[in-house]
Amino acid sequence: MTDTASAGAAPEGGALSNLLHETRRFDPPAELAANANVTADAYQRAADDRLAFWADAAERLTWTKKWDQVLDWSNAPFAKWYVGGKLNAAYNAVDRHVEAGNGDKVAFHWEGEPGDTRTITYADLQKMVSQAANALIELGVQTGDRVAIYMPMIPETVVAMLACARLGAPHTVVFGGFSASALRDRIQDCDARIVITVDGQYRRGSQAALKPAVDEAVAECPDVRNVLVVRRTGQDVAWTDKDLWWHDVVDRQSTTHTPESFDAEHPLYVMYTSGTTGKPKGILHTTGGYLTHVAYTHWAVFDIKPETDVFWTAADIGWVTGHSYIVYAPLINGATSVMYEGTPDTPHQGRWWEIIDKYKVTILYTAPTTIRMFMKWGAEVPARYDLSTLRILGSVGEPINPEAYVWYRHNIGHDRTPVVDTWWQTETGGHMISPLPGVTAGKPGSAMTAIPGVSADVVDDAGQSVGNGQGGYLVLTEPWPGMLRTIWGDDQRYVDTYWSRFPGYYFAGDGAKKDEDGDLWLLGRVDDVMNVSGHRLSTTEIESALVSHEKVAEAAVVGASDETTGQAVVAFVILRGAVPKEEAQGAELVKELRNHVAHEISPIAKPRSIMVVPDLPKTRSGKIMRRLLRDVAEHRTMGDVTTLQDSSVMDLISAGLDSAKGDED
Ligand code: WT7
């Protein structure tokens, strides 16, 4: 199935053999089905009256003013959900649980990588968020101002996000693995005036500084007024006159703050995601619809029982999975979560299973790439721990291979736990296609059907719904509450990117297939965006990073299937003429280029291999033929260093070029 995940594969591509032979079915456990939050009738109810269904779901929130209209779609594709409603996101996530007498309930069991721990109750969280909100007010943050957050997986990151939400100041969280220039671009794009960060973070047992990247970024962002720095590692950091220690400013604030209500459509956050072309897109999520969507799906798809469950989304807060299912949904539902700072192999490969054993985790949510890594490490590692509390396993980020699904279910879930393969995107805000653990008989490798209240279809090139057994493009045919509202500052790009390919439908960019029962199998992106370890990377961004190196003239990047990371970045580069021949063939240069990409974008974007070539295959209109390059990259094992000396590679390119000429024009 790894082939199926390859981004460029045409939706009807031949990589479906595994699908056709996949006949395993796993029924919901009887006890889970008998007590499930959501039963089969939800599908019918939602189909009968979709908006009434979403009106019901919104009752999961506390509104200070109820909405007048569930959906206003008159200005499509610009949606307004819960029109006229007012609420405060942080109040819903925190205060109301304290008011209901649940202040002592644990919100987070936090586990630091070095082994330090913190237990944070809802009452603690209320005080921390109030103090942080008061601090932001002191720093001049007003409703509508943007705040950038560049932090690791520590409780203050959650607190910072909720403090922004409390003030109606949209946050933009930038993943801590991104480089200074990526941070700078995001700060500038949304014009953030305050940045919240840390001195450093723990990563694989050592301290990695984060603050220097902020210094580098902020040096080019004159409009940033202050940088608020949480002390995490205690390492030495350079200090500028914009910098303030979090503990100096936040700790002395009042622990109470009265939340104000905001319009349902008030911006909650901007999350940047790669596109096929150009700069990253700032995906805008607003308040009422987004919160309804994530709260409902967390309750339905994970069957969350806030009284007894211990929930763990093992993802980074800097991605949408962390926003929706570490922060907003679990807190709105009053759940207890685990939050872990570090990597799965620090200090040993059993760390996750040790955490599950220790906190008696009942629901685990992670990505196929991580599952494949655990498979590589061996089933004997989790076998050493008590995982008997687990009752549901989730997967997200890319298609899950049937082998990985079955391994996960067997070795982690001991064949008792349903696996919910949840398809969604940064843009959708929350789950869209997923089994329901108490209802659906799961098929390994399939995300099954749209959840109640969501309408998805697979269409052909002409936008016609395909029949069972056929593949095509995944589209969403009706608006949904958690949908992005626009691309920050670029309404036209929002329309062009998502709503133009198939008029009236949202085009997700993924290929999908309906099996004989009409269940959905995701096939990966139909464009050139790569998915490396569940992270979506754009070829263009990496190409631009390579070309920004003084020795590179041109670059083409493709995603080649990779056993561990789903896809791996493979780059082809043409050097500038001035580069001496000996250097052009050296391992040193390849290393330099890989590091350059890591610095410009992120270590995640580092090419697995870089091949120096004299020429690149292009269509007549000048577009690089990436599909051909992907074939080359996948049909040869390339080492770290492959140079133009390697004529067999160039032979492959030219052979392919002859047969493929013109097909992408
Ligand atoms: C893209 C969205 C959703 C949060 C993490 C990634 C791929 C995501 C699945 C899945 C097959 C999946 C799609 C999608 N994807 N989940 N269960 N099965 N593919 O968010 O970075 O916005 O990426 O990830 O290609 O379009 P994202």
XYZ file of C-alpha atoms and ligand atoms in Angstrom:
692
model
C 0.000 0.000 0.000
C 2.955 2.340 0.287
C 2.568 2.915 -3.416
C -0.967 4.066 -2.924
C 0.277 6.883 -0.781
C 2.496 8.351 -3.455
C 1.290 11.858 -3.941
C 1.362 12.113 -7.666
C -0.303 8.827 -8.458
C -3.271 9.476 -10.669
C -6.383 8.617 -8.696
C -7.182 5.839 -11.109
C -3.592 4.633 -10.943
C -2.737 0.974 -10.774
C -1.640 0.973 -7.154
C -4.816 -0.568 -5.844
C -4.015 -4.230 -5.871
C -3.796 -4.373 -2.118
C -7.154 -2.728 -1.774
C -8.784 -5.270 -4.017
C -7.441 -8.103 -1.905
C -8.180 -6.556 1.441
C -11.075 -8.501 2.863
C -10.473 -8.247 6.602
C -13.259 -6.692 8.650
C -13.282 -5.786 12.299
C -16.653 -5.383 13.978
C -17.026 -2.902 16.831
C -16.583 -4.589 20.214
C -20.023 -5.387 21.627
C -19.533 -3.475 24.831
C -18.298 -0.381 23.057
C -21.209 -0.541 20.618
C -23.715 -0.904 23.469
C -22.417 2.203 25.243
C -21.345 4.303 22.274
C -21.922 8.049 22.323
C -23.100 7.871 18.734
C -25.182 5.126 17.184
C -26.084 4.355 13.594
C -29.217 6.510 13.621
C -27.043 9.663 13.675
C -26.367 9.202 9.946
C -30.059 9.194 9.152
C -30.813 12.128 11.419
C -28.068 14.183 9.813
C -29.172 13.197 6.323
C -32.780 14.168 7.066
C -31.862 17.627 8.313
C -28.188 18.465 8.204
C -28.541 21.931 9.687
C -30.748 20.749 12.544
C -28.084 18.132 13.225
C -25.366 20.792 13.442
C -27.632 23.011 15.530
C -27.851 20.156 18.038
C -24.092 19.698 17.967
C -23.575 23.369 18.810
C -25.372 22.768 22.094
C -22.114 21.207 23.257
C -20.888 24.785 23.674
C -21.968 27.500 26.057
C -23.198 30.526 24.125
C -23.773 33.888 25.763
C -26.070 34.718 22.879
C -27.695 32.034 20.828
C -27.389 32.140 17.024
C -30.275 33.245 14.805
C -29.350 31.088 11.823
C -27.277 27.885 11.645
C -25.684 28.574 8.258
C -25.557 31.525 5.916
C -24.247 30.217 2.598
C -25.672 33.025 0.492
C -22.205 34.375 -0.233
C -20.672 30.969 -1.059
C -17.928 29.875 -0.709
C -17.712 32.331 2.191
C -19.641 30.643 4.965
C -21.088 31.991 8.173
C -22.046 29.445 10.791
C -24.195 30.116 13.838
C -24.937 33.610 12.616
C -25.467 36.105 15.403
C -24.223 33.750 18.124
C -21.711 34.919 20.710
C -19.284 32.954 22.852
C -15.790 32.852 24.288
C -13.549 29.949 23.251
C -11.432 29.934 26.422
C -14.495 30.124 28.645
C -15.850 27.066 26.863
C -12.561 25.209 27.158
C -11.813 26.055 30.770
C -13.978 28.275 32.980
C -17.282 26.542 32.513
C -15.834 23.270 33.778
C -14.616 25.000 36.917
C -18.012 26.642 37.361
C -19.640 23.221 37.003
C -17.619 21.974 39.968
C -14.949 20.142 37.982
C -12.047 22.424 38.856
C -10.114 19.553 40.407
C -10.383 17.408 37.335
C -7.066 16.910 35.555
C -6.928 18.649 32.188
C -3.394 17.536 31.376
C -1.011 14.944 32.650
C 2.080 16.558 31.196
C 5.230 14.548 30.778
C 8.493 16.331 29.973
C 11.086 14.580 27.893
C 13.673 14.490 30.699
C 11.088 12.870 32.984
C 9.756 15.923 34.843
C 5.984 15.942 35.112
C 3.179 18.407 35.789
C -0.447 17.756 36.627
C -2.682 20.595 35.522
C -6.294 20.724 36.617
C -9.044 22.789 35.051
C -8.808 25.184 38.010
C -5.039 25.546 37.453
C -5.637 26.157 33.799
C -8.204 28.839 34.520
C -5.709 30.744 36.673
C -2.851 30.303 34.219
C -4.921 31.389 31.237
C -6.306 34.403 33.129
C -2.811 35.492 34.123
C -1.506 35.108 30.600
C -4.497 37.025 29.230
C -3.874 39.836 31.719
C -0.220 39.877 30.692
C -1.098 40.138 27.016
C -3.435 43.033 27.816
C -0.544 44.746 29.631
C 1.530 44.268 26.482
C -1.139 46.085 24.514
C -2.807 43.122 22.836
C -6.305 43.995 21.713
C -9.130 42.016 20.188
C -8.232 41.158 16.618
C -4.442 41.535 17.054
C -2.408 38.533 15.948
C 0.019 36.758 18.245
C 2.658 34.309 16.987
C 3.501 31.312 19.157
C 6.730 29.388 18.488
C 6.973 26.836 21.244
C 7.504 23.184 22.063
C 5.061 20.808 23.746
C 4.806 22.410 27.160
C 1.702 23.519 29.094
C 2.494 27.194 28.511
C 1.864 26.643 24.813
C -1.723 25.618 25.555
C -2.010 28.511 28.011
C -0.711 30.995 25.442
C -3.185 29.796 22.823
C -6.120 29.965 25.221
C -5.071 33.391 26.494
C -5.143 34.672 22.915
C -8.509 33.018 22.305
C -9.831 34.544 25.500
C -8.982 38.019 24.214
C -10.171 37.373 20.690
C -6.589 37.809 19.468
C -6.049 35.162 16.769
C -2.972 33.048 17.374
C -0.693 31.640 14.786
C 1.303 28.755 16.141
C 4.445 28.038 14.164
C 5.804 24.503 14.568
C 8.987 24.601 16.673
C 10.843 22.636 14.007
C 10.520 25.430 11.480
C 13.453 27.688 10.687
C 13.885 31.387 11.368
C 12.956 32.341 7.824
C 9.770 30.231 7.909
C 8.865 31.917 11.200
C 9.639 35.351 9.780
C 7.422 34.767 6.724
C 4.506 33.703 8.905
C 4.887 36.596 11.349
C 4.982 39.002 8.434
C 2.108 37.430 6.542
C -0.319 37.779 9.429
C 1.333 40.881 10.855
C 1.774 39.524 14.376
C 2.827 42.104 16.954
C 3.754 39.780 19.824
C 5.747 36.552 19.687
C 5.679 33.969 22.472
C 8.545 31.504 22.625
C 10.939 29.621 24.930
C 14.661 29.670 25.580
C 15.009 26.150 24.268
C 13.427 22.742 24.079
C 14.376 19.203 24.950
C 14.835 17.064 21.912
C 16.312 13.545 22.006
C 17.886 14.100 25.367
C 19.595 17.372 24.590
C 18.726 21.022 24.805
C 17.962 22.679 21.502
C 17.814 26.471 21.526
C 14.701 28.025 19.998
C 15.217 31.669 20.920
C 18.057 32.344 18.397
C 15.679 31.556 15.536
C 13.193 34.051 16.978
C 15.929 36.682 17.251
C 16.867 36.096 13.625
C 13.222 36.279 12.507
C 12.225 39.267 14.622
C 15.242 41.239 13.391
C 13.347 41.396 10.103
C 9.931 42.063 11.654
C 10.035 45.663 12.872
C 6.363 45.612 13.842
C 6.856 42.972 16.519
C 6.716 44.906 19.784
C 7.624 42.232 22.306
C 8.868 38.702 22.588
C 7.628 36.840 25.639
C 10.041 34.059 26.596
C 9.110 31.047 28.710
C 12.059 29.512 30.536
C 12.032 25.834 29.726
C 15.617 24.557 29.559
C 17.362 27.335 31.476
C 20.084 27.585 28.866
C 21.778 30.904 28.166
C 20.047 33.068 25.618
C 20.890 36.342 23.962
C 18.562 39.173 25.002
C 17.164 42.085 23.016
C 15.236 45.095 24.274
C 11.997 43.565 22.973
C 12.395 40.467 25.119
C 10.518 39.807 28.338
C 10.574 36.731 30.520
C 7.175 35.065 30.814
C 7.730 34.504 34.554
C 8.438 38.216 35.089
C 5.351 39.404 33.276
C 2.782 36.621 33.669
C 3.362 35.372 37.209
C 2.596 38.695 38.874
C -0.784 39.086 37.129
C -4.159 38.608 38.701
C -5.448 35.049 38.448
C -8.865 36.238 37.451
C -9.988 37.683 34.165
C -13.530 38.153 32.910
C -13.918 36.793 29.403
C -15.688 38.824 26.773
C -17.994 37.220 24.228
C -17.148 37.317 20.554
C -19.118 36.768 17.425
C -19.348 33.159 16.236
C -17.376 34.199 13.159
C -14.639 35.985 15.086
C -11.193 34.711 13.909
C -9.797 32.105 16.306
C -6.521 31.247 14.622
C -4.456 31.182 11.480
C -2.509 28.036 10.673
C -0.076 28.021 7.785
C 0.011 25.110 5.419
C 1.946 24.440 2.239
C 0.376 24.770 -1.144
C 1.533 23.581 -4.535
C 2.652 27.008 -5.571
C 3.777 30.161 -3.911
C 3.952 31.053 -0.288
C 2.304 29.092 2.516
C -1.405 29.624 2.938
C -2.710 31.077 6.175
C -5.773 28.940 6.862
C -8.291 30.944 8.863
C -10.523 29.245 11.399
C -13.237 31.113 13.250
C -14.848 30.448 16.581
C -18.355 28.960 16.781
C -18.300 26.567 13.839
C -14.777 25.334 14.422
C -15.355 24.649 18.098
C -18.637 22.873 17.405
C -17.003 20.700 14.775
C -14.002 19.652 16.849
C -16.065 19.078 19.994
C -18.626 16.961 18.163
C -16.061 14.837 16.306
C -13.966 14.277 19.420
C -17.095 13.032 21.154
C -18.337 10.943 18.209
C -15.164 9.544 16.643
C -13.268 8.900 19.862
C -16.430 8.095 21.840
C -14.973 10.254 24.584
C -16.301 9.679 28.109
C -14.849 12.629 30.004
C -15.421 10.983 33.390
C -13.312 7.911 32.695
C -11.196 8.321 29.584
C -7.563 9.374 29.443
C -7.050 10.754 25.981
C -3.739 11.149 24.173
C -3.161 12.839 20.856
C 0.496 12.177 20.235
C 1.064 14.964 17.725
C 2.667 18.372 17.904
C 0.595 21.348 18.940
C 2.116 23.243 16.022
C 0.010 21.250 13.552
C -3.756 21.319 13.195
C -4.060 17.910 14.862
C -2.636 19.467 18.004
C -4.865 22.530 17.797
C -8.046 20.532 17.357
C -7.393 17.373 19.367
C -4.832 18.347 22.017
C -6.190 21.767 22.852
C -9.691 22.758 21.797
C -11.773 19.581 21.545
C -10.576 17.709 24.638
C -10.856 20.825 26.778
C -14.281 21.783 25.490
C -15.436 18.256 26.277
C -13.905 18.457 29.751
C -11.619 15.485 29.129
C -8.346 14.473 30.751
C -5.445 14.374 28.311
C -1.831 13.313 28.260
C 0.656 15.699 26.712
C 4.203 14.516 26.046
C 7.058 16.843 25.227
C 9.600 14.626 23.564
C 10.442 12.034 20.976
C 9.225 8.406 21.129
C 12.735 6.999 21.559
C 13.955 9.138 24.442
C 15.409 7.760 26.588
C 14.317 4.406 25.150
C 12.038 3.028 22.436
C 9.342 2.069 24.912
C 8.671 5.614 26.122
C 5.171 5.911 24.659
C 4.063 2.543 26.020
C 5.506 3.436 29.391
C 3.412 6.630 29.341
C 0.252 4.717 28.398
C 0.954 2.242 31.195
C 1.642 5.030 33.703
C -1.374 7.247 33.008
C -3.722 4.412 31.991
C -4.407 5.971 28.624
C -7.634 4.754 27.017
C -7.519 6.455 23.609
C -4.371 6.988 21.519
C -4.276 9.105 18.366
C -1.193 9.134 16.161
C 0.083 8.992 12.570
C 0.867 6.075 10.259
C 4.471 7.200 9.921
C 4.956 6.751 13.657
C 3.221 3.385 13.581
C 5.613 2.249 10.832
C 8.531 3.388 12.931
C 7.271 1.323 15.866
C 6.891 -1.614 13.502
C 10.533 -1.224 12.567
C 11.561 -1.179 16.215
C 9.703 -4.417 16.825
C 6.583 -5.673 18.622
C 8.651 -6.822 21.604
C 9.003 -3.201 22.742
C 5.300 -2.465 23.450
C 4.874 -6.051 24.697
C 6.816 -5.116 27.838
C 4.111 -2.702 29.038
C 0.542 -2.926 30.245
C -1.567 -1.456 27.467
C -4.801 -3.056 28.594
C -6.498 0.273 29.313
C -6.549 1.208 25.631
C -9.993 0.975 24.053
C -9.751 3.038 20.839
C -6.835 3.771 18.509
C -6.808 6.600 16.004
C -4.766 7.354 12.909
C -4.337 10.584 10.966
C -2.127 12.344 8.455
C -1.849 10.005 5.509
C -3.397 6.813 4.274
C -2.699 4.032 6.749
C -1.330 0.897 5.126
C -3.385 -2.194 5.931
C -0.250 -3.830 7.398
C 0.301 -0.873 9.705
C -3.378 -0.818 10.707
C -3.366 -4.494 11.581
C -0.039 -4.237 13.402
C -1.381 -1.290 15.426
C -4.628 -3.052 16.243
C -2.868 -6.287 17.202
C 0.275 -5.159 19.024
C -1.008 -2.005 20.642
C -4.732 -2.718 20.826
C -4.383 -6.455 21.498
C -7.163 -7.039 18.963
C -9.735 -5.436 21.262
C -9.635 -1.878 20.029
C -11.201 -0.422 16.912
C -8.837 1.655 14.772
C -10.393 4.869 13.521
C -8.644 6.153 10.415
C -9.613 9.815 10.346
C -9.341 11.765 7.096
C -9.303 15.525 7.362
C -7.078 18.524 6.648
C -5.826 21.752 8.156
C -8.537 23.322 6.033
C -11.392 21.167 7.334
C -10.631 21.942 10.985
C -11.755 18.547 12.232
C -12.538 14.974 11.192
C -14.528 14.553 7.987
C -14.255 10.919 6.972
C -13.860 8.265 9.619
C -15.409 5.134 11.020
C -17.417 5.533 14.220
C -15.948 3.087 16.721
C -19.273 1.823 18.051
C -20.980 1.596 14.686
C -18.639 0.842 11.805
C -17.048 -2.500 10.935
C -13.556 -1.275 10.089
C -11.585 -2.218 7.003
C -7.806 -1.886 7.346
C -6.681 0.941 5.079
C -10.061 2.609 4.611
C -11.323 5.794 6.239
C -14.796 4.386 5.451
C -17.484 7.077 5.154
C -18.150 10.721 5.869
C -19.158 11.304 9.471
C -22.779 12.308 10.164
C -23.385 15.866 8.987
C -20.576 15.809 6.412
C -21.099 15.190 2.705
C -18.225 13.769 0.669
C -18.074 12.240 -2.770
C -15.569 10.989 -5.315
C -15.902 12.570 -8.741
C -14.297 12.169 -12.138
C -12.565 14.868 -14.183
C -15.923 16.268 -15.207
C -17.145 16.477 -11.631
C -19.533 13.524 -11.971
C -19.895 11.196 -9.031
C -18.108 7.901 -9.774
C -19.650 4.524 -9.131
C -18.583 1.968 -6.566
C -15.308 0.329 -7.457
C -14.035 3.498 -9.128
C -11.503 6.153 -8.274
C -11.356 9.896 -8.742
C -11.103 13.137 -6.835
C -12.345 13.542 -3.294
C -14.745 16.467 -2.914
C -16.898 17.842 -0.126
C -20.297 18.675 -1.483
C -21.766 20.717 1.375
C -20.259 23.314 3.740
C -19.400 22.112 7.236
C -18.964 24.040 10.517
C -15.191 23.575 10.886
C -14.370 24.668 7.350
C -11.702 27.267 6.735
C -13.282 30.635 6.099
C -10.616 31.974 3.771
C -6.877 32.194 3.241
C -5.606 34.998 5.445
C -5.510 38.164 3.365
C -6.279 36.417 0.093
C -9.949 35.660 -0.574
C -9.305 35.098 -4.250
C -6.691 32.451 -3.568
C -9.220 30.743 -1.283
C -11.762 30.598 -4.093
C -9.198 29.539 -6.694
C -7.505 26.890 -4.591
C -10.502 25.097 -3.159
C -13.682 25.980 -4.995
C -12.773 26.353 -8.661
C -11.785 22.903 -9.873
C -15.334 21.528 -9.438
C -17.942 24.303 -9.285
C -20.015 24.164 -6.116
C -17.721 21.608 -4.481
C -14.732 21.928 -2.196
C -11.853 20.078 -3.836
C -9.606 18.609 -1.192
C -6.672 17.863 -3.514
C -6.730 14.157 -2.673
C -7.431 11.181 -4.817
C -9.826 8.587 -3.456
C -11.582 5.416 -4.451
C -14.989 4.014 -3.579
C -14.870 0.284 -2.993
C -17.652 -2.134 -3.873
C -19.538 -1.144 -0.728
C -19.076 2.555 -1.403
C -16.510 2.940 1.398
C -13.721 5.432 0.805
C -10.022 4.708 0.404
C -7.744 7.743 0.313
C -5.001 7.666 -2.286
C -2.902 10.682 -1.418
C -2.516 14.067 -3.043
C -3.161 14.446 -6.692
C -0.770 17.358 -6.993
C 2.881 17.614 -6.133
C 2.686 18.277 -2.435
C 4.630 15.659 -0.523
C 3.640 14.058 2.746
C 6.722 13.273 4.792
C 6.001 11.677 8.156
C 2.520 13.140 8.049
C 3.791 16.635 7.296
C 2.684 18.242 4.117
C 5.576 19.806 2.276
C 5.385 21.667 -0.953
C 7.849 20.910 -3.705
C 7.953 24.555 -4.635
C 9.078 25.699 -1.215
C 11.933 23.210 -1.153
C 12.915 24.038 -4.702
C 12.995 27.703 -3.834
C 15.142 26.935 -0.813
C 17.614 24.992 -2.957
C 17.749 27.659 -5.587
C 18.416 30.269 -2.906
C 21.773 28.532 -2.399
C 24.556 30.261 -4.248
C 25.669 27.137 -6.075
C 22.291 26.037 -7.387
C 20.737 27.159 -10.619
C 17.631 25.083 -10.778
C 15.972 22.398 -8.715
C 13.167 19.907 -8.975
C 11.827 18.109 -5.964
C 9.627 15.047 -5.842
C 8.261 12.792 -3.151
C 9.336 9.194 -3.527
C 7.671 6.477 -1.477
C 9.600 5.654 1.630
C 9.009 2.768 4.007
C 9.248 4.863 7.130
C 8.206 8.392 6.342
C 5.494 7.658 3.753
C 7.274 9.809 1.265
C 10.802 11.112 1.210
C 12.075 14.252 -0.438
C 14.258 13.596 -3.461
C 15.848 16.553 -5.192
C 17.423 17.010 -8.598
C 19.605 20.062 -8.943
C 21.412 21.828 -11.718
C 24.478 23.666 -10.460
C 25.588 27.086 -11.441
C 28.298 27.035 -14.038
C 30.955 28.442 -11.735
C 30.987 25.397 -9.489
C 34.195 23.441 -10.101
C 33.712 19.895 -11.376
C 35.392 18.196 -8.416
C 33.092 20.025 -6.055
C 30.004 19.243 -8.104
C 30.693 15.566 -7.619
C 31.502 15.739 -3.952
C 29.602 14.500 -0.942
C 30.402 17.801 0.750
C 28.157 19.746 -1.602
C 25.207 17.420 -1.130
C 25.581 17.735 2.611
C 25.756 21.502 2.336
C 22.558 21.602 0.273
C 20.673 19.312 2.617
C 21.620 21.484 5.571
C 20.660 24.552 3.637
C 17.136 23.221 3.129
C 16.930 22.355 6.816
C 17.905 25.897 7.689
C 15.635 27.576 5.182
C 12.552 25.485 5.840
C 12.879 22.725 8.433
C 14.861 19.549 9.018
C 11.687 17.729 7.972
C 12.160 19.099 4.481
C 15.743 17.857 4.156
C 16.012 15.832 0.961
C 16.757 12.153 1.501
C 18.899 12.325 -1.599
C 20.065 15.014 -3.941
C 21.142 14.249 -7.428
C 23.246 16.679 -9.379
C 22.106 16.593 -12.989
C 23.094 18.517 -16.118
C 19.505 19.034 -17.232
C 15.906 18.561 -16.130
C 13.051 17.084 -18.130
C 10.455 19.728 -18.959
C 7.311 20.064 -20.949
C 7.232 22.478 -23.811
C 5.540 25.050 -21.688
C 8.535 24.833 -19.381
C 6.991 22.865 -16.538
C 9.219 20.326 -14.875
C 7.923 16.804 -15.406
C 7.830 15.712 -11.837
C 6.019 12.501 -12.478
C 8.935 11.303 -14.548
C 11.419 12.317 -11.899
C 9.388 10.491 -9.302
C 9.585 7.351 -11.387
C 13.320 7.738 -11.587
C 13.558 8.323 -7.857
C 11.394 5.325 -7.025
C 12.867 2.838 -9.415
C 16.416 3.280 -8.317
C 17.871 3.265 -4.905
C 19.821 6.423 -4.663
C 22.369 6.923 -1.989
C 22.980 10.192 -0.293
C 25.327 11.145 -3.045
C 24.453 10.553 -6.600
C 26.197 12.738 -9.080
C 26.051 13.322 -12.775
C 28.737 10.669 -13.056
C 25.937 8.214 -12.543
C 24.956 7.963 -16.170
C 22.378 5.249 -15.615
C 20.166 7.757 -13.865
C 20.425 10.193 -16.720
C 19.722 7.352 -19.119
C 16.520 6.654 -17.211
C 15.535 10.277 -17.403
C 16.082 10.525 -21.111
C 14.424 7.186 -21.812
C 11.391 8.331 -19.858
C 11.525 11.710 -21.505
C 11.196 10.179 -24.943
C 8.147 8.149 -24.035
C 6.496 10.819 -21.895
C 7.122 13.806 -24.095
C 4.275 16.206 -24.179
C 1.894 14.351 -21.906
C 1.820 17.125 -19.362
C 1.446 19.978 -21.761
C -3.732 15.916 4.031
C -3.999 17.021 4.995
C -5.415 16.139 9.258
C -4.340 16.577 10.123
C -2.964 16.197 9.704
C -2.584 16.567 8.291
C -3.638 13.610 4.164
C -4.759 13.268 6.403
C -5.499 11.240 6.180
C -6.050 9.941 6.267
C -5.356 9.583 4.057
C -4.872 11.609 4.975
C -4.494 14.011 2.984
C -4.970 15.389 3.372
N -4.411 12.867 5.151
N -5.402 12.283 7.038
N -6.647 9.499 7.370
N -5.956 9.149 5.169
N -4.796 10.780 3.925
O -3.139 17.801 7.938
O -1.217 18.850 6.770
O -3.559 19.648 6.363
O -2.765 17.431 5.502
O -3.160 14.819 4.728
O -3.701 14.063 1.838
O -5.367 16.176 2.277
P -2.648 18.521 6.654
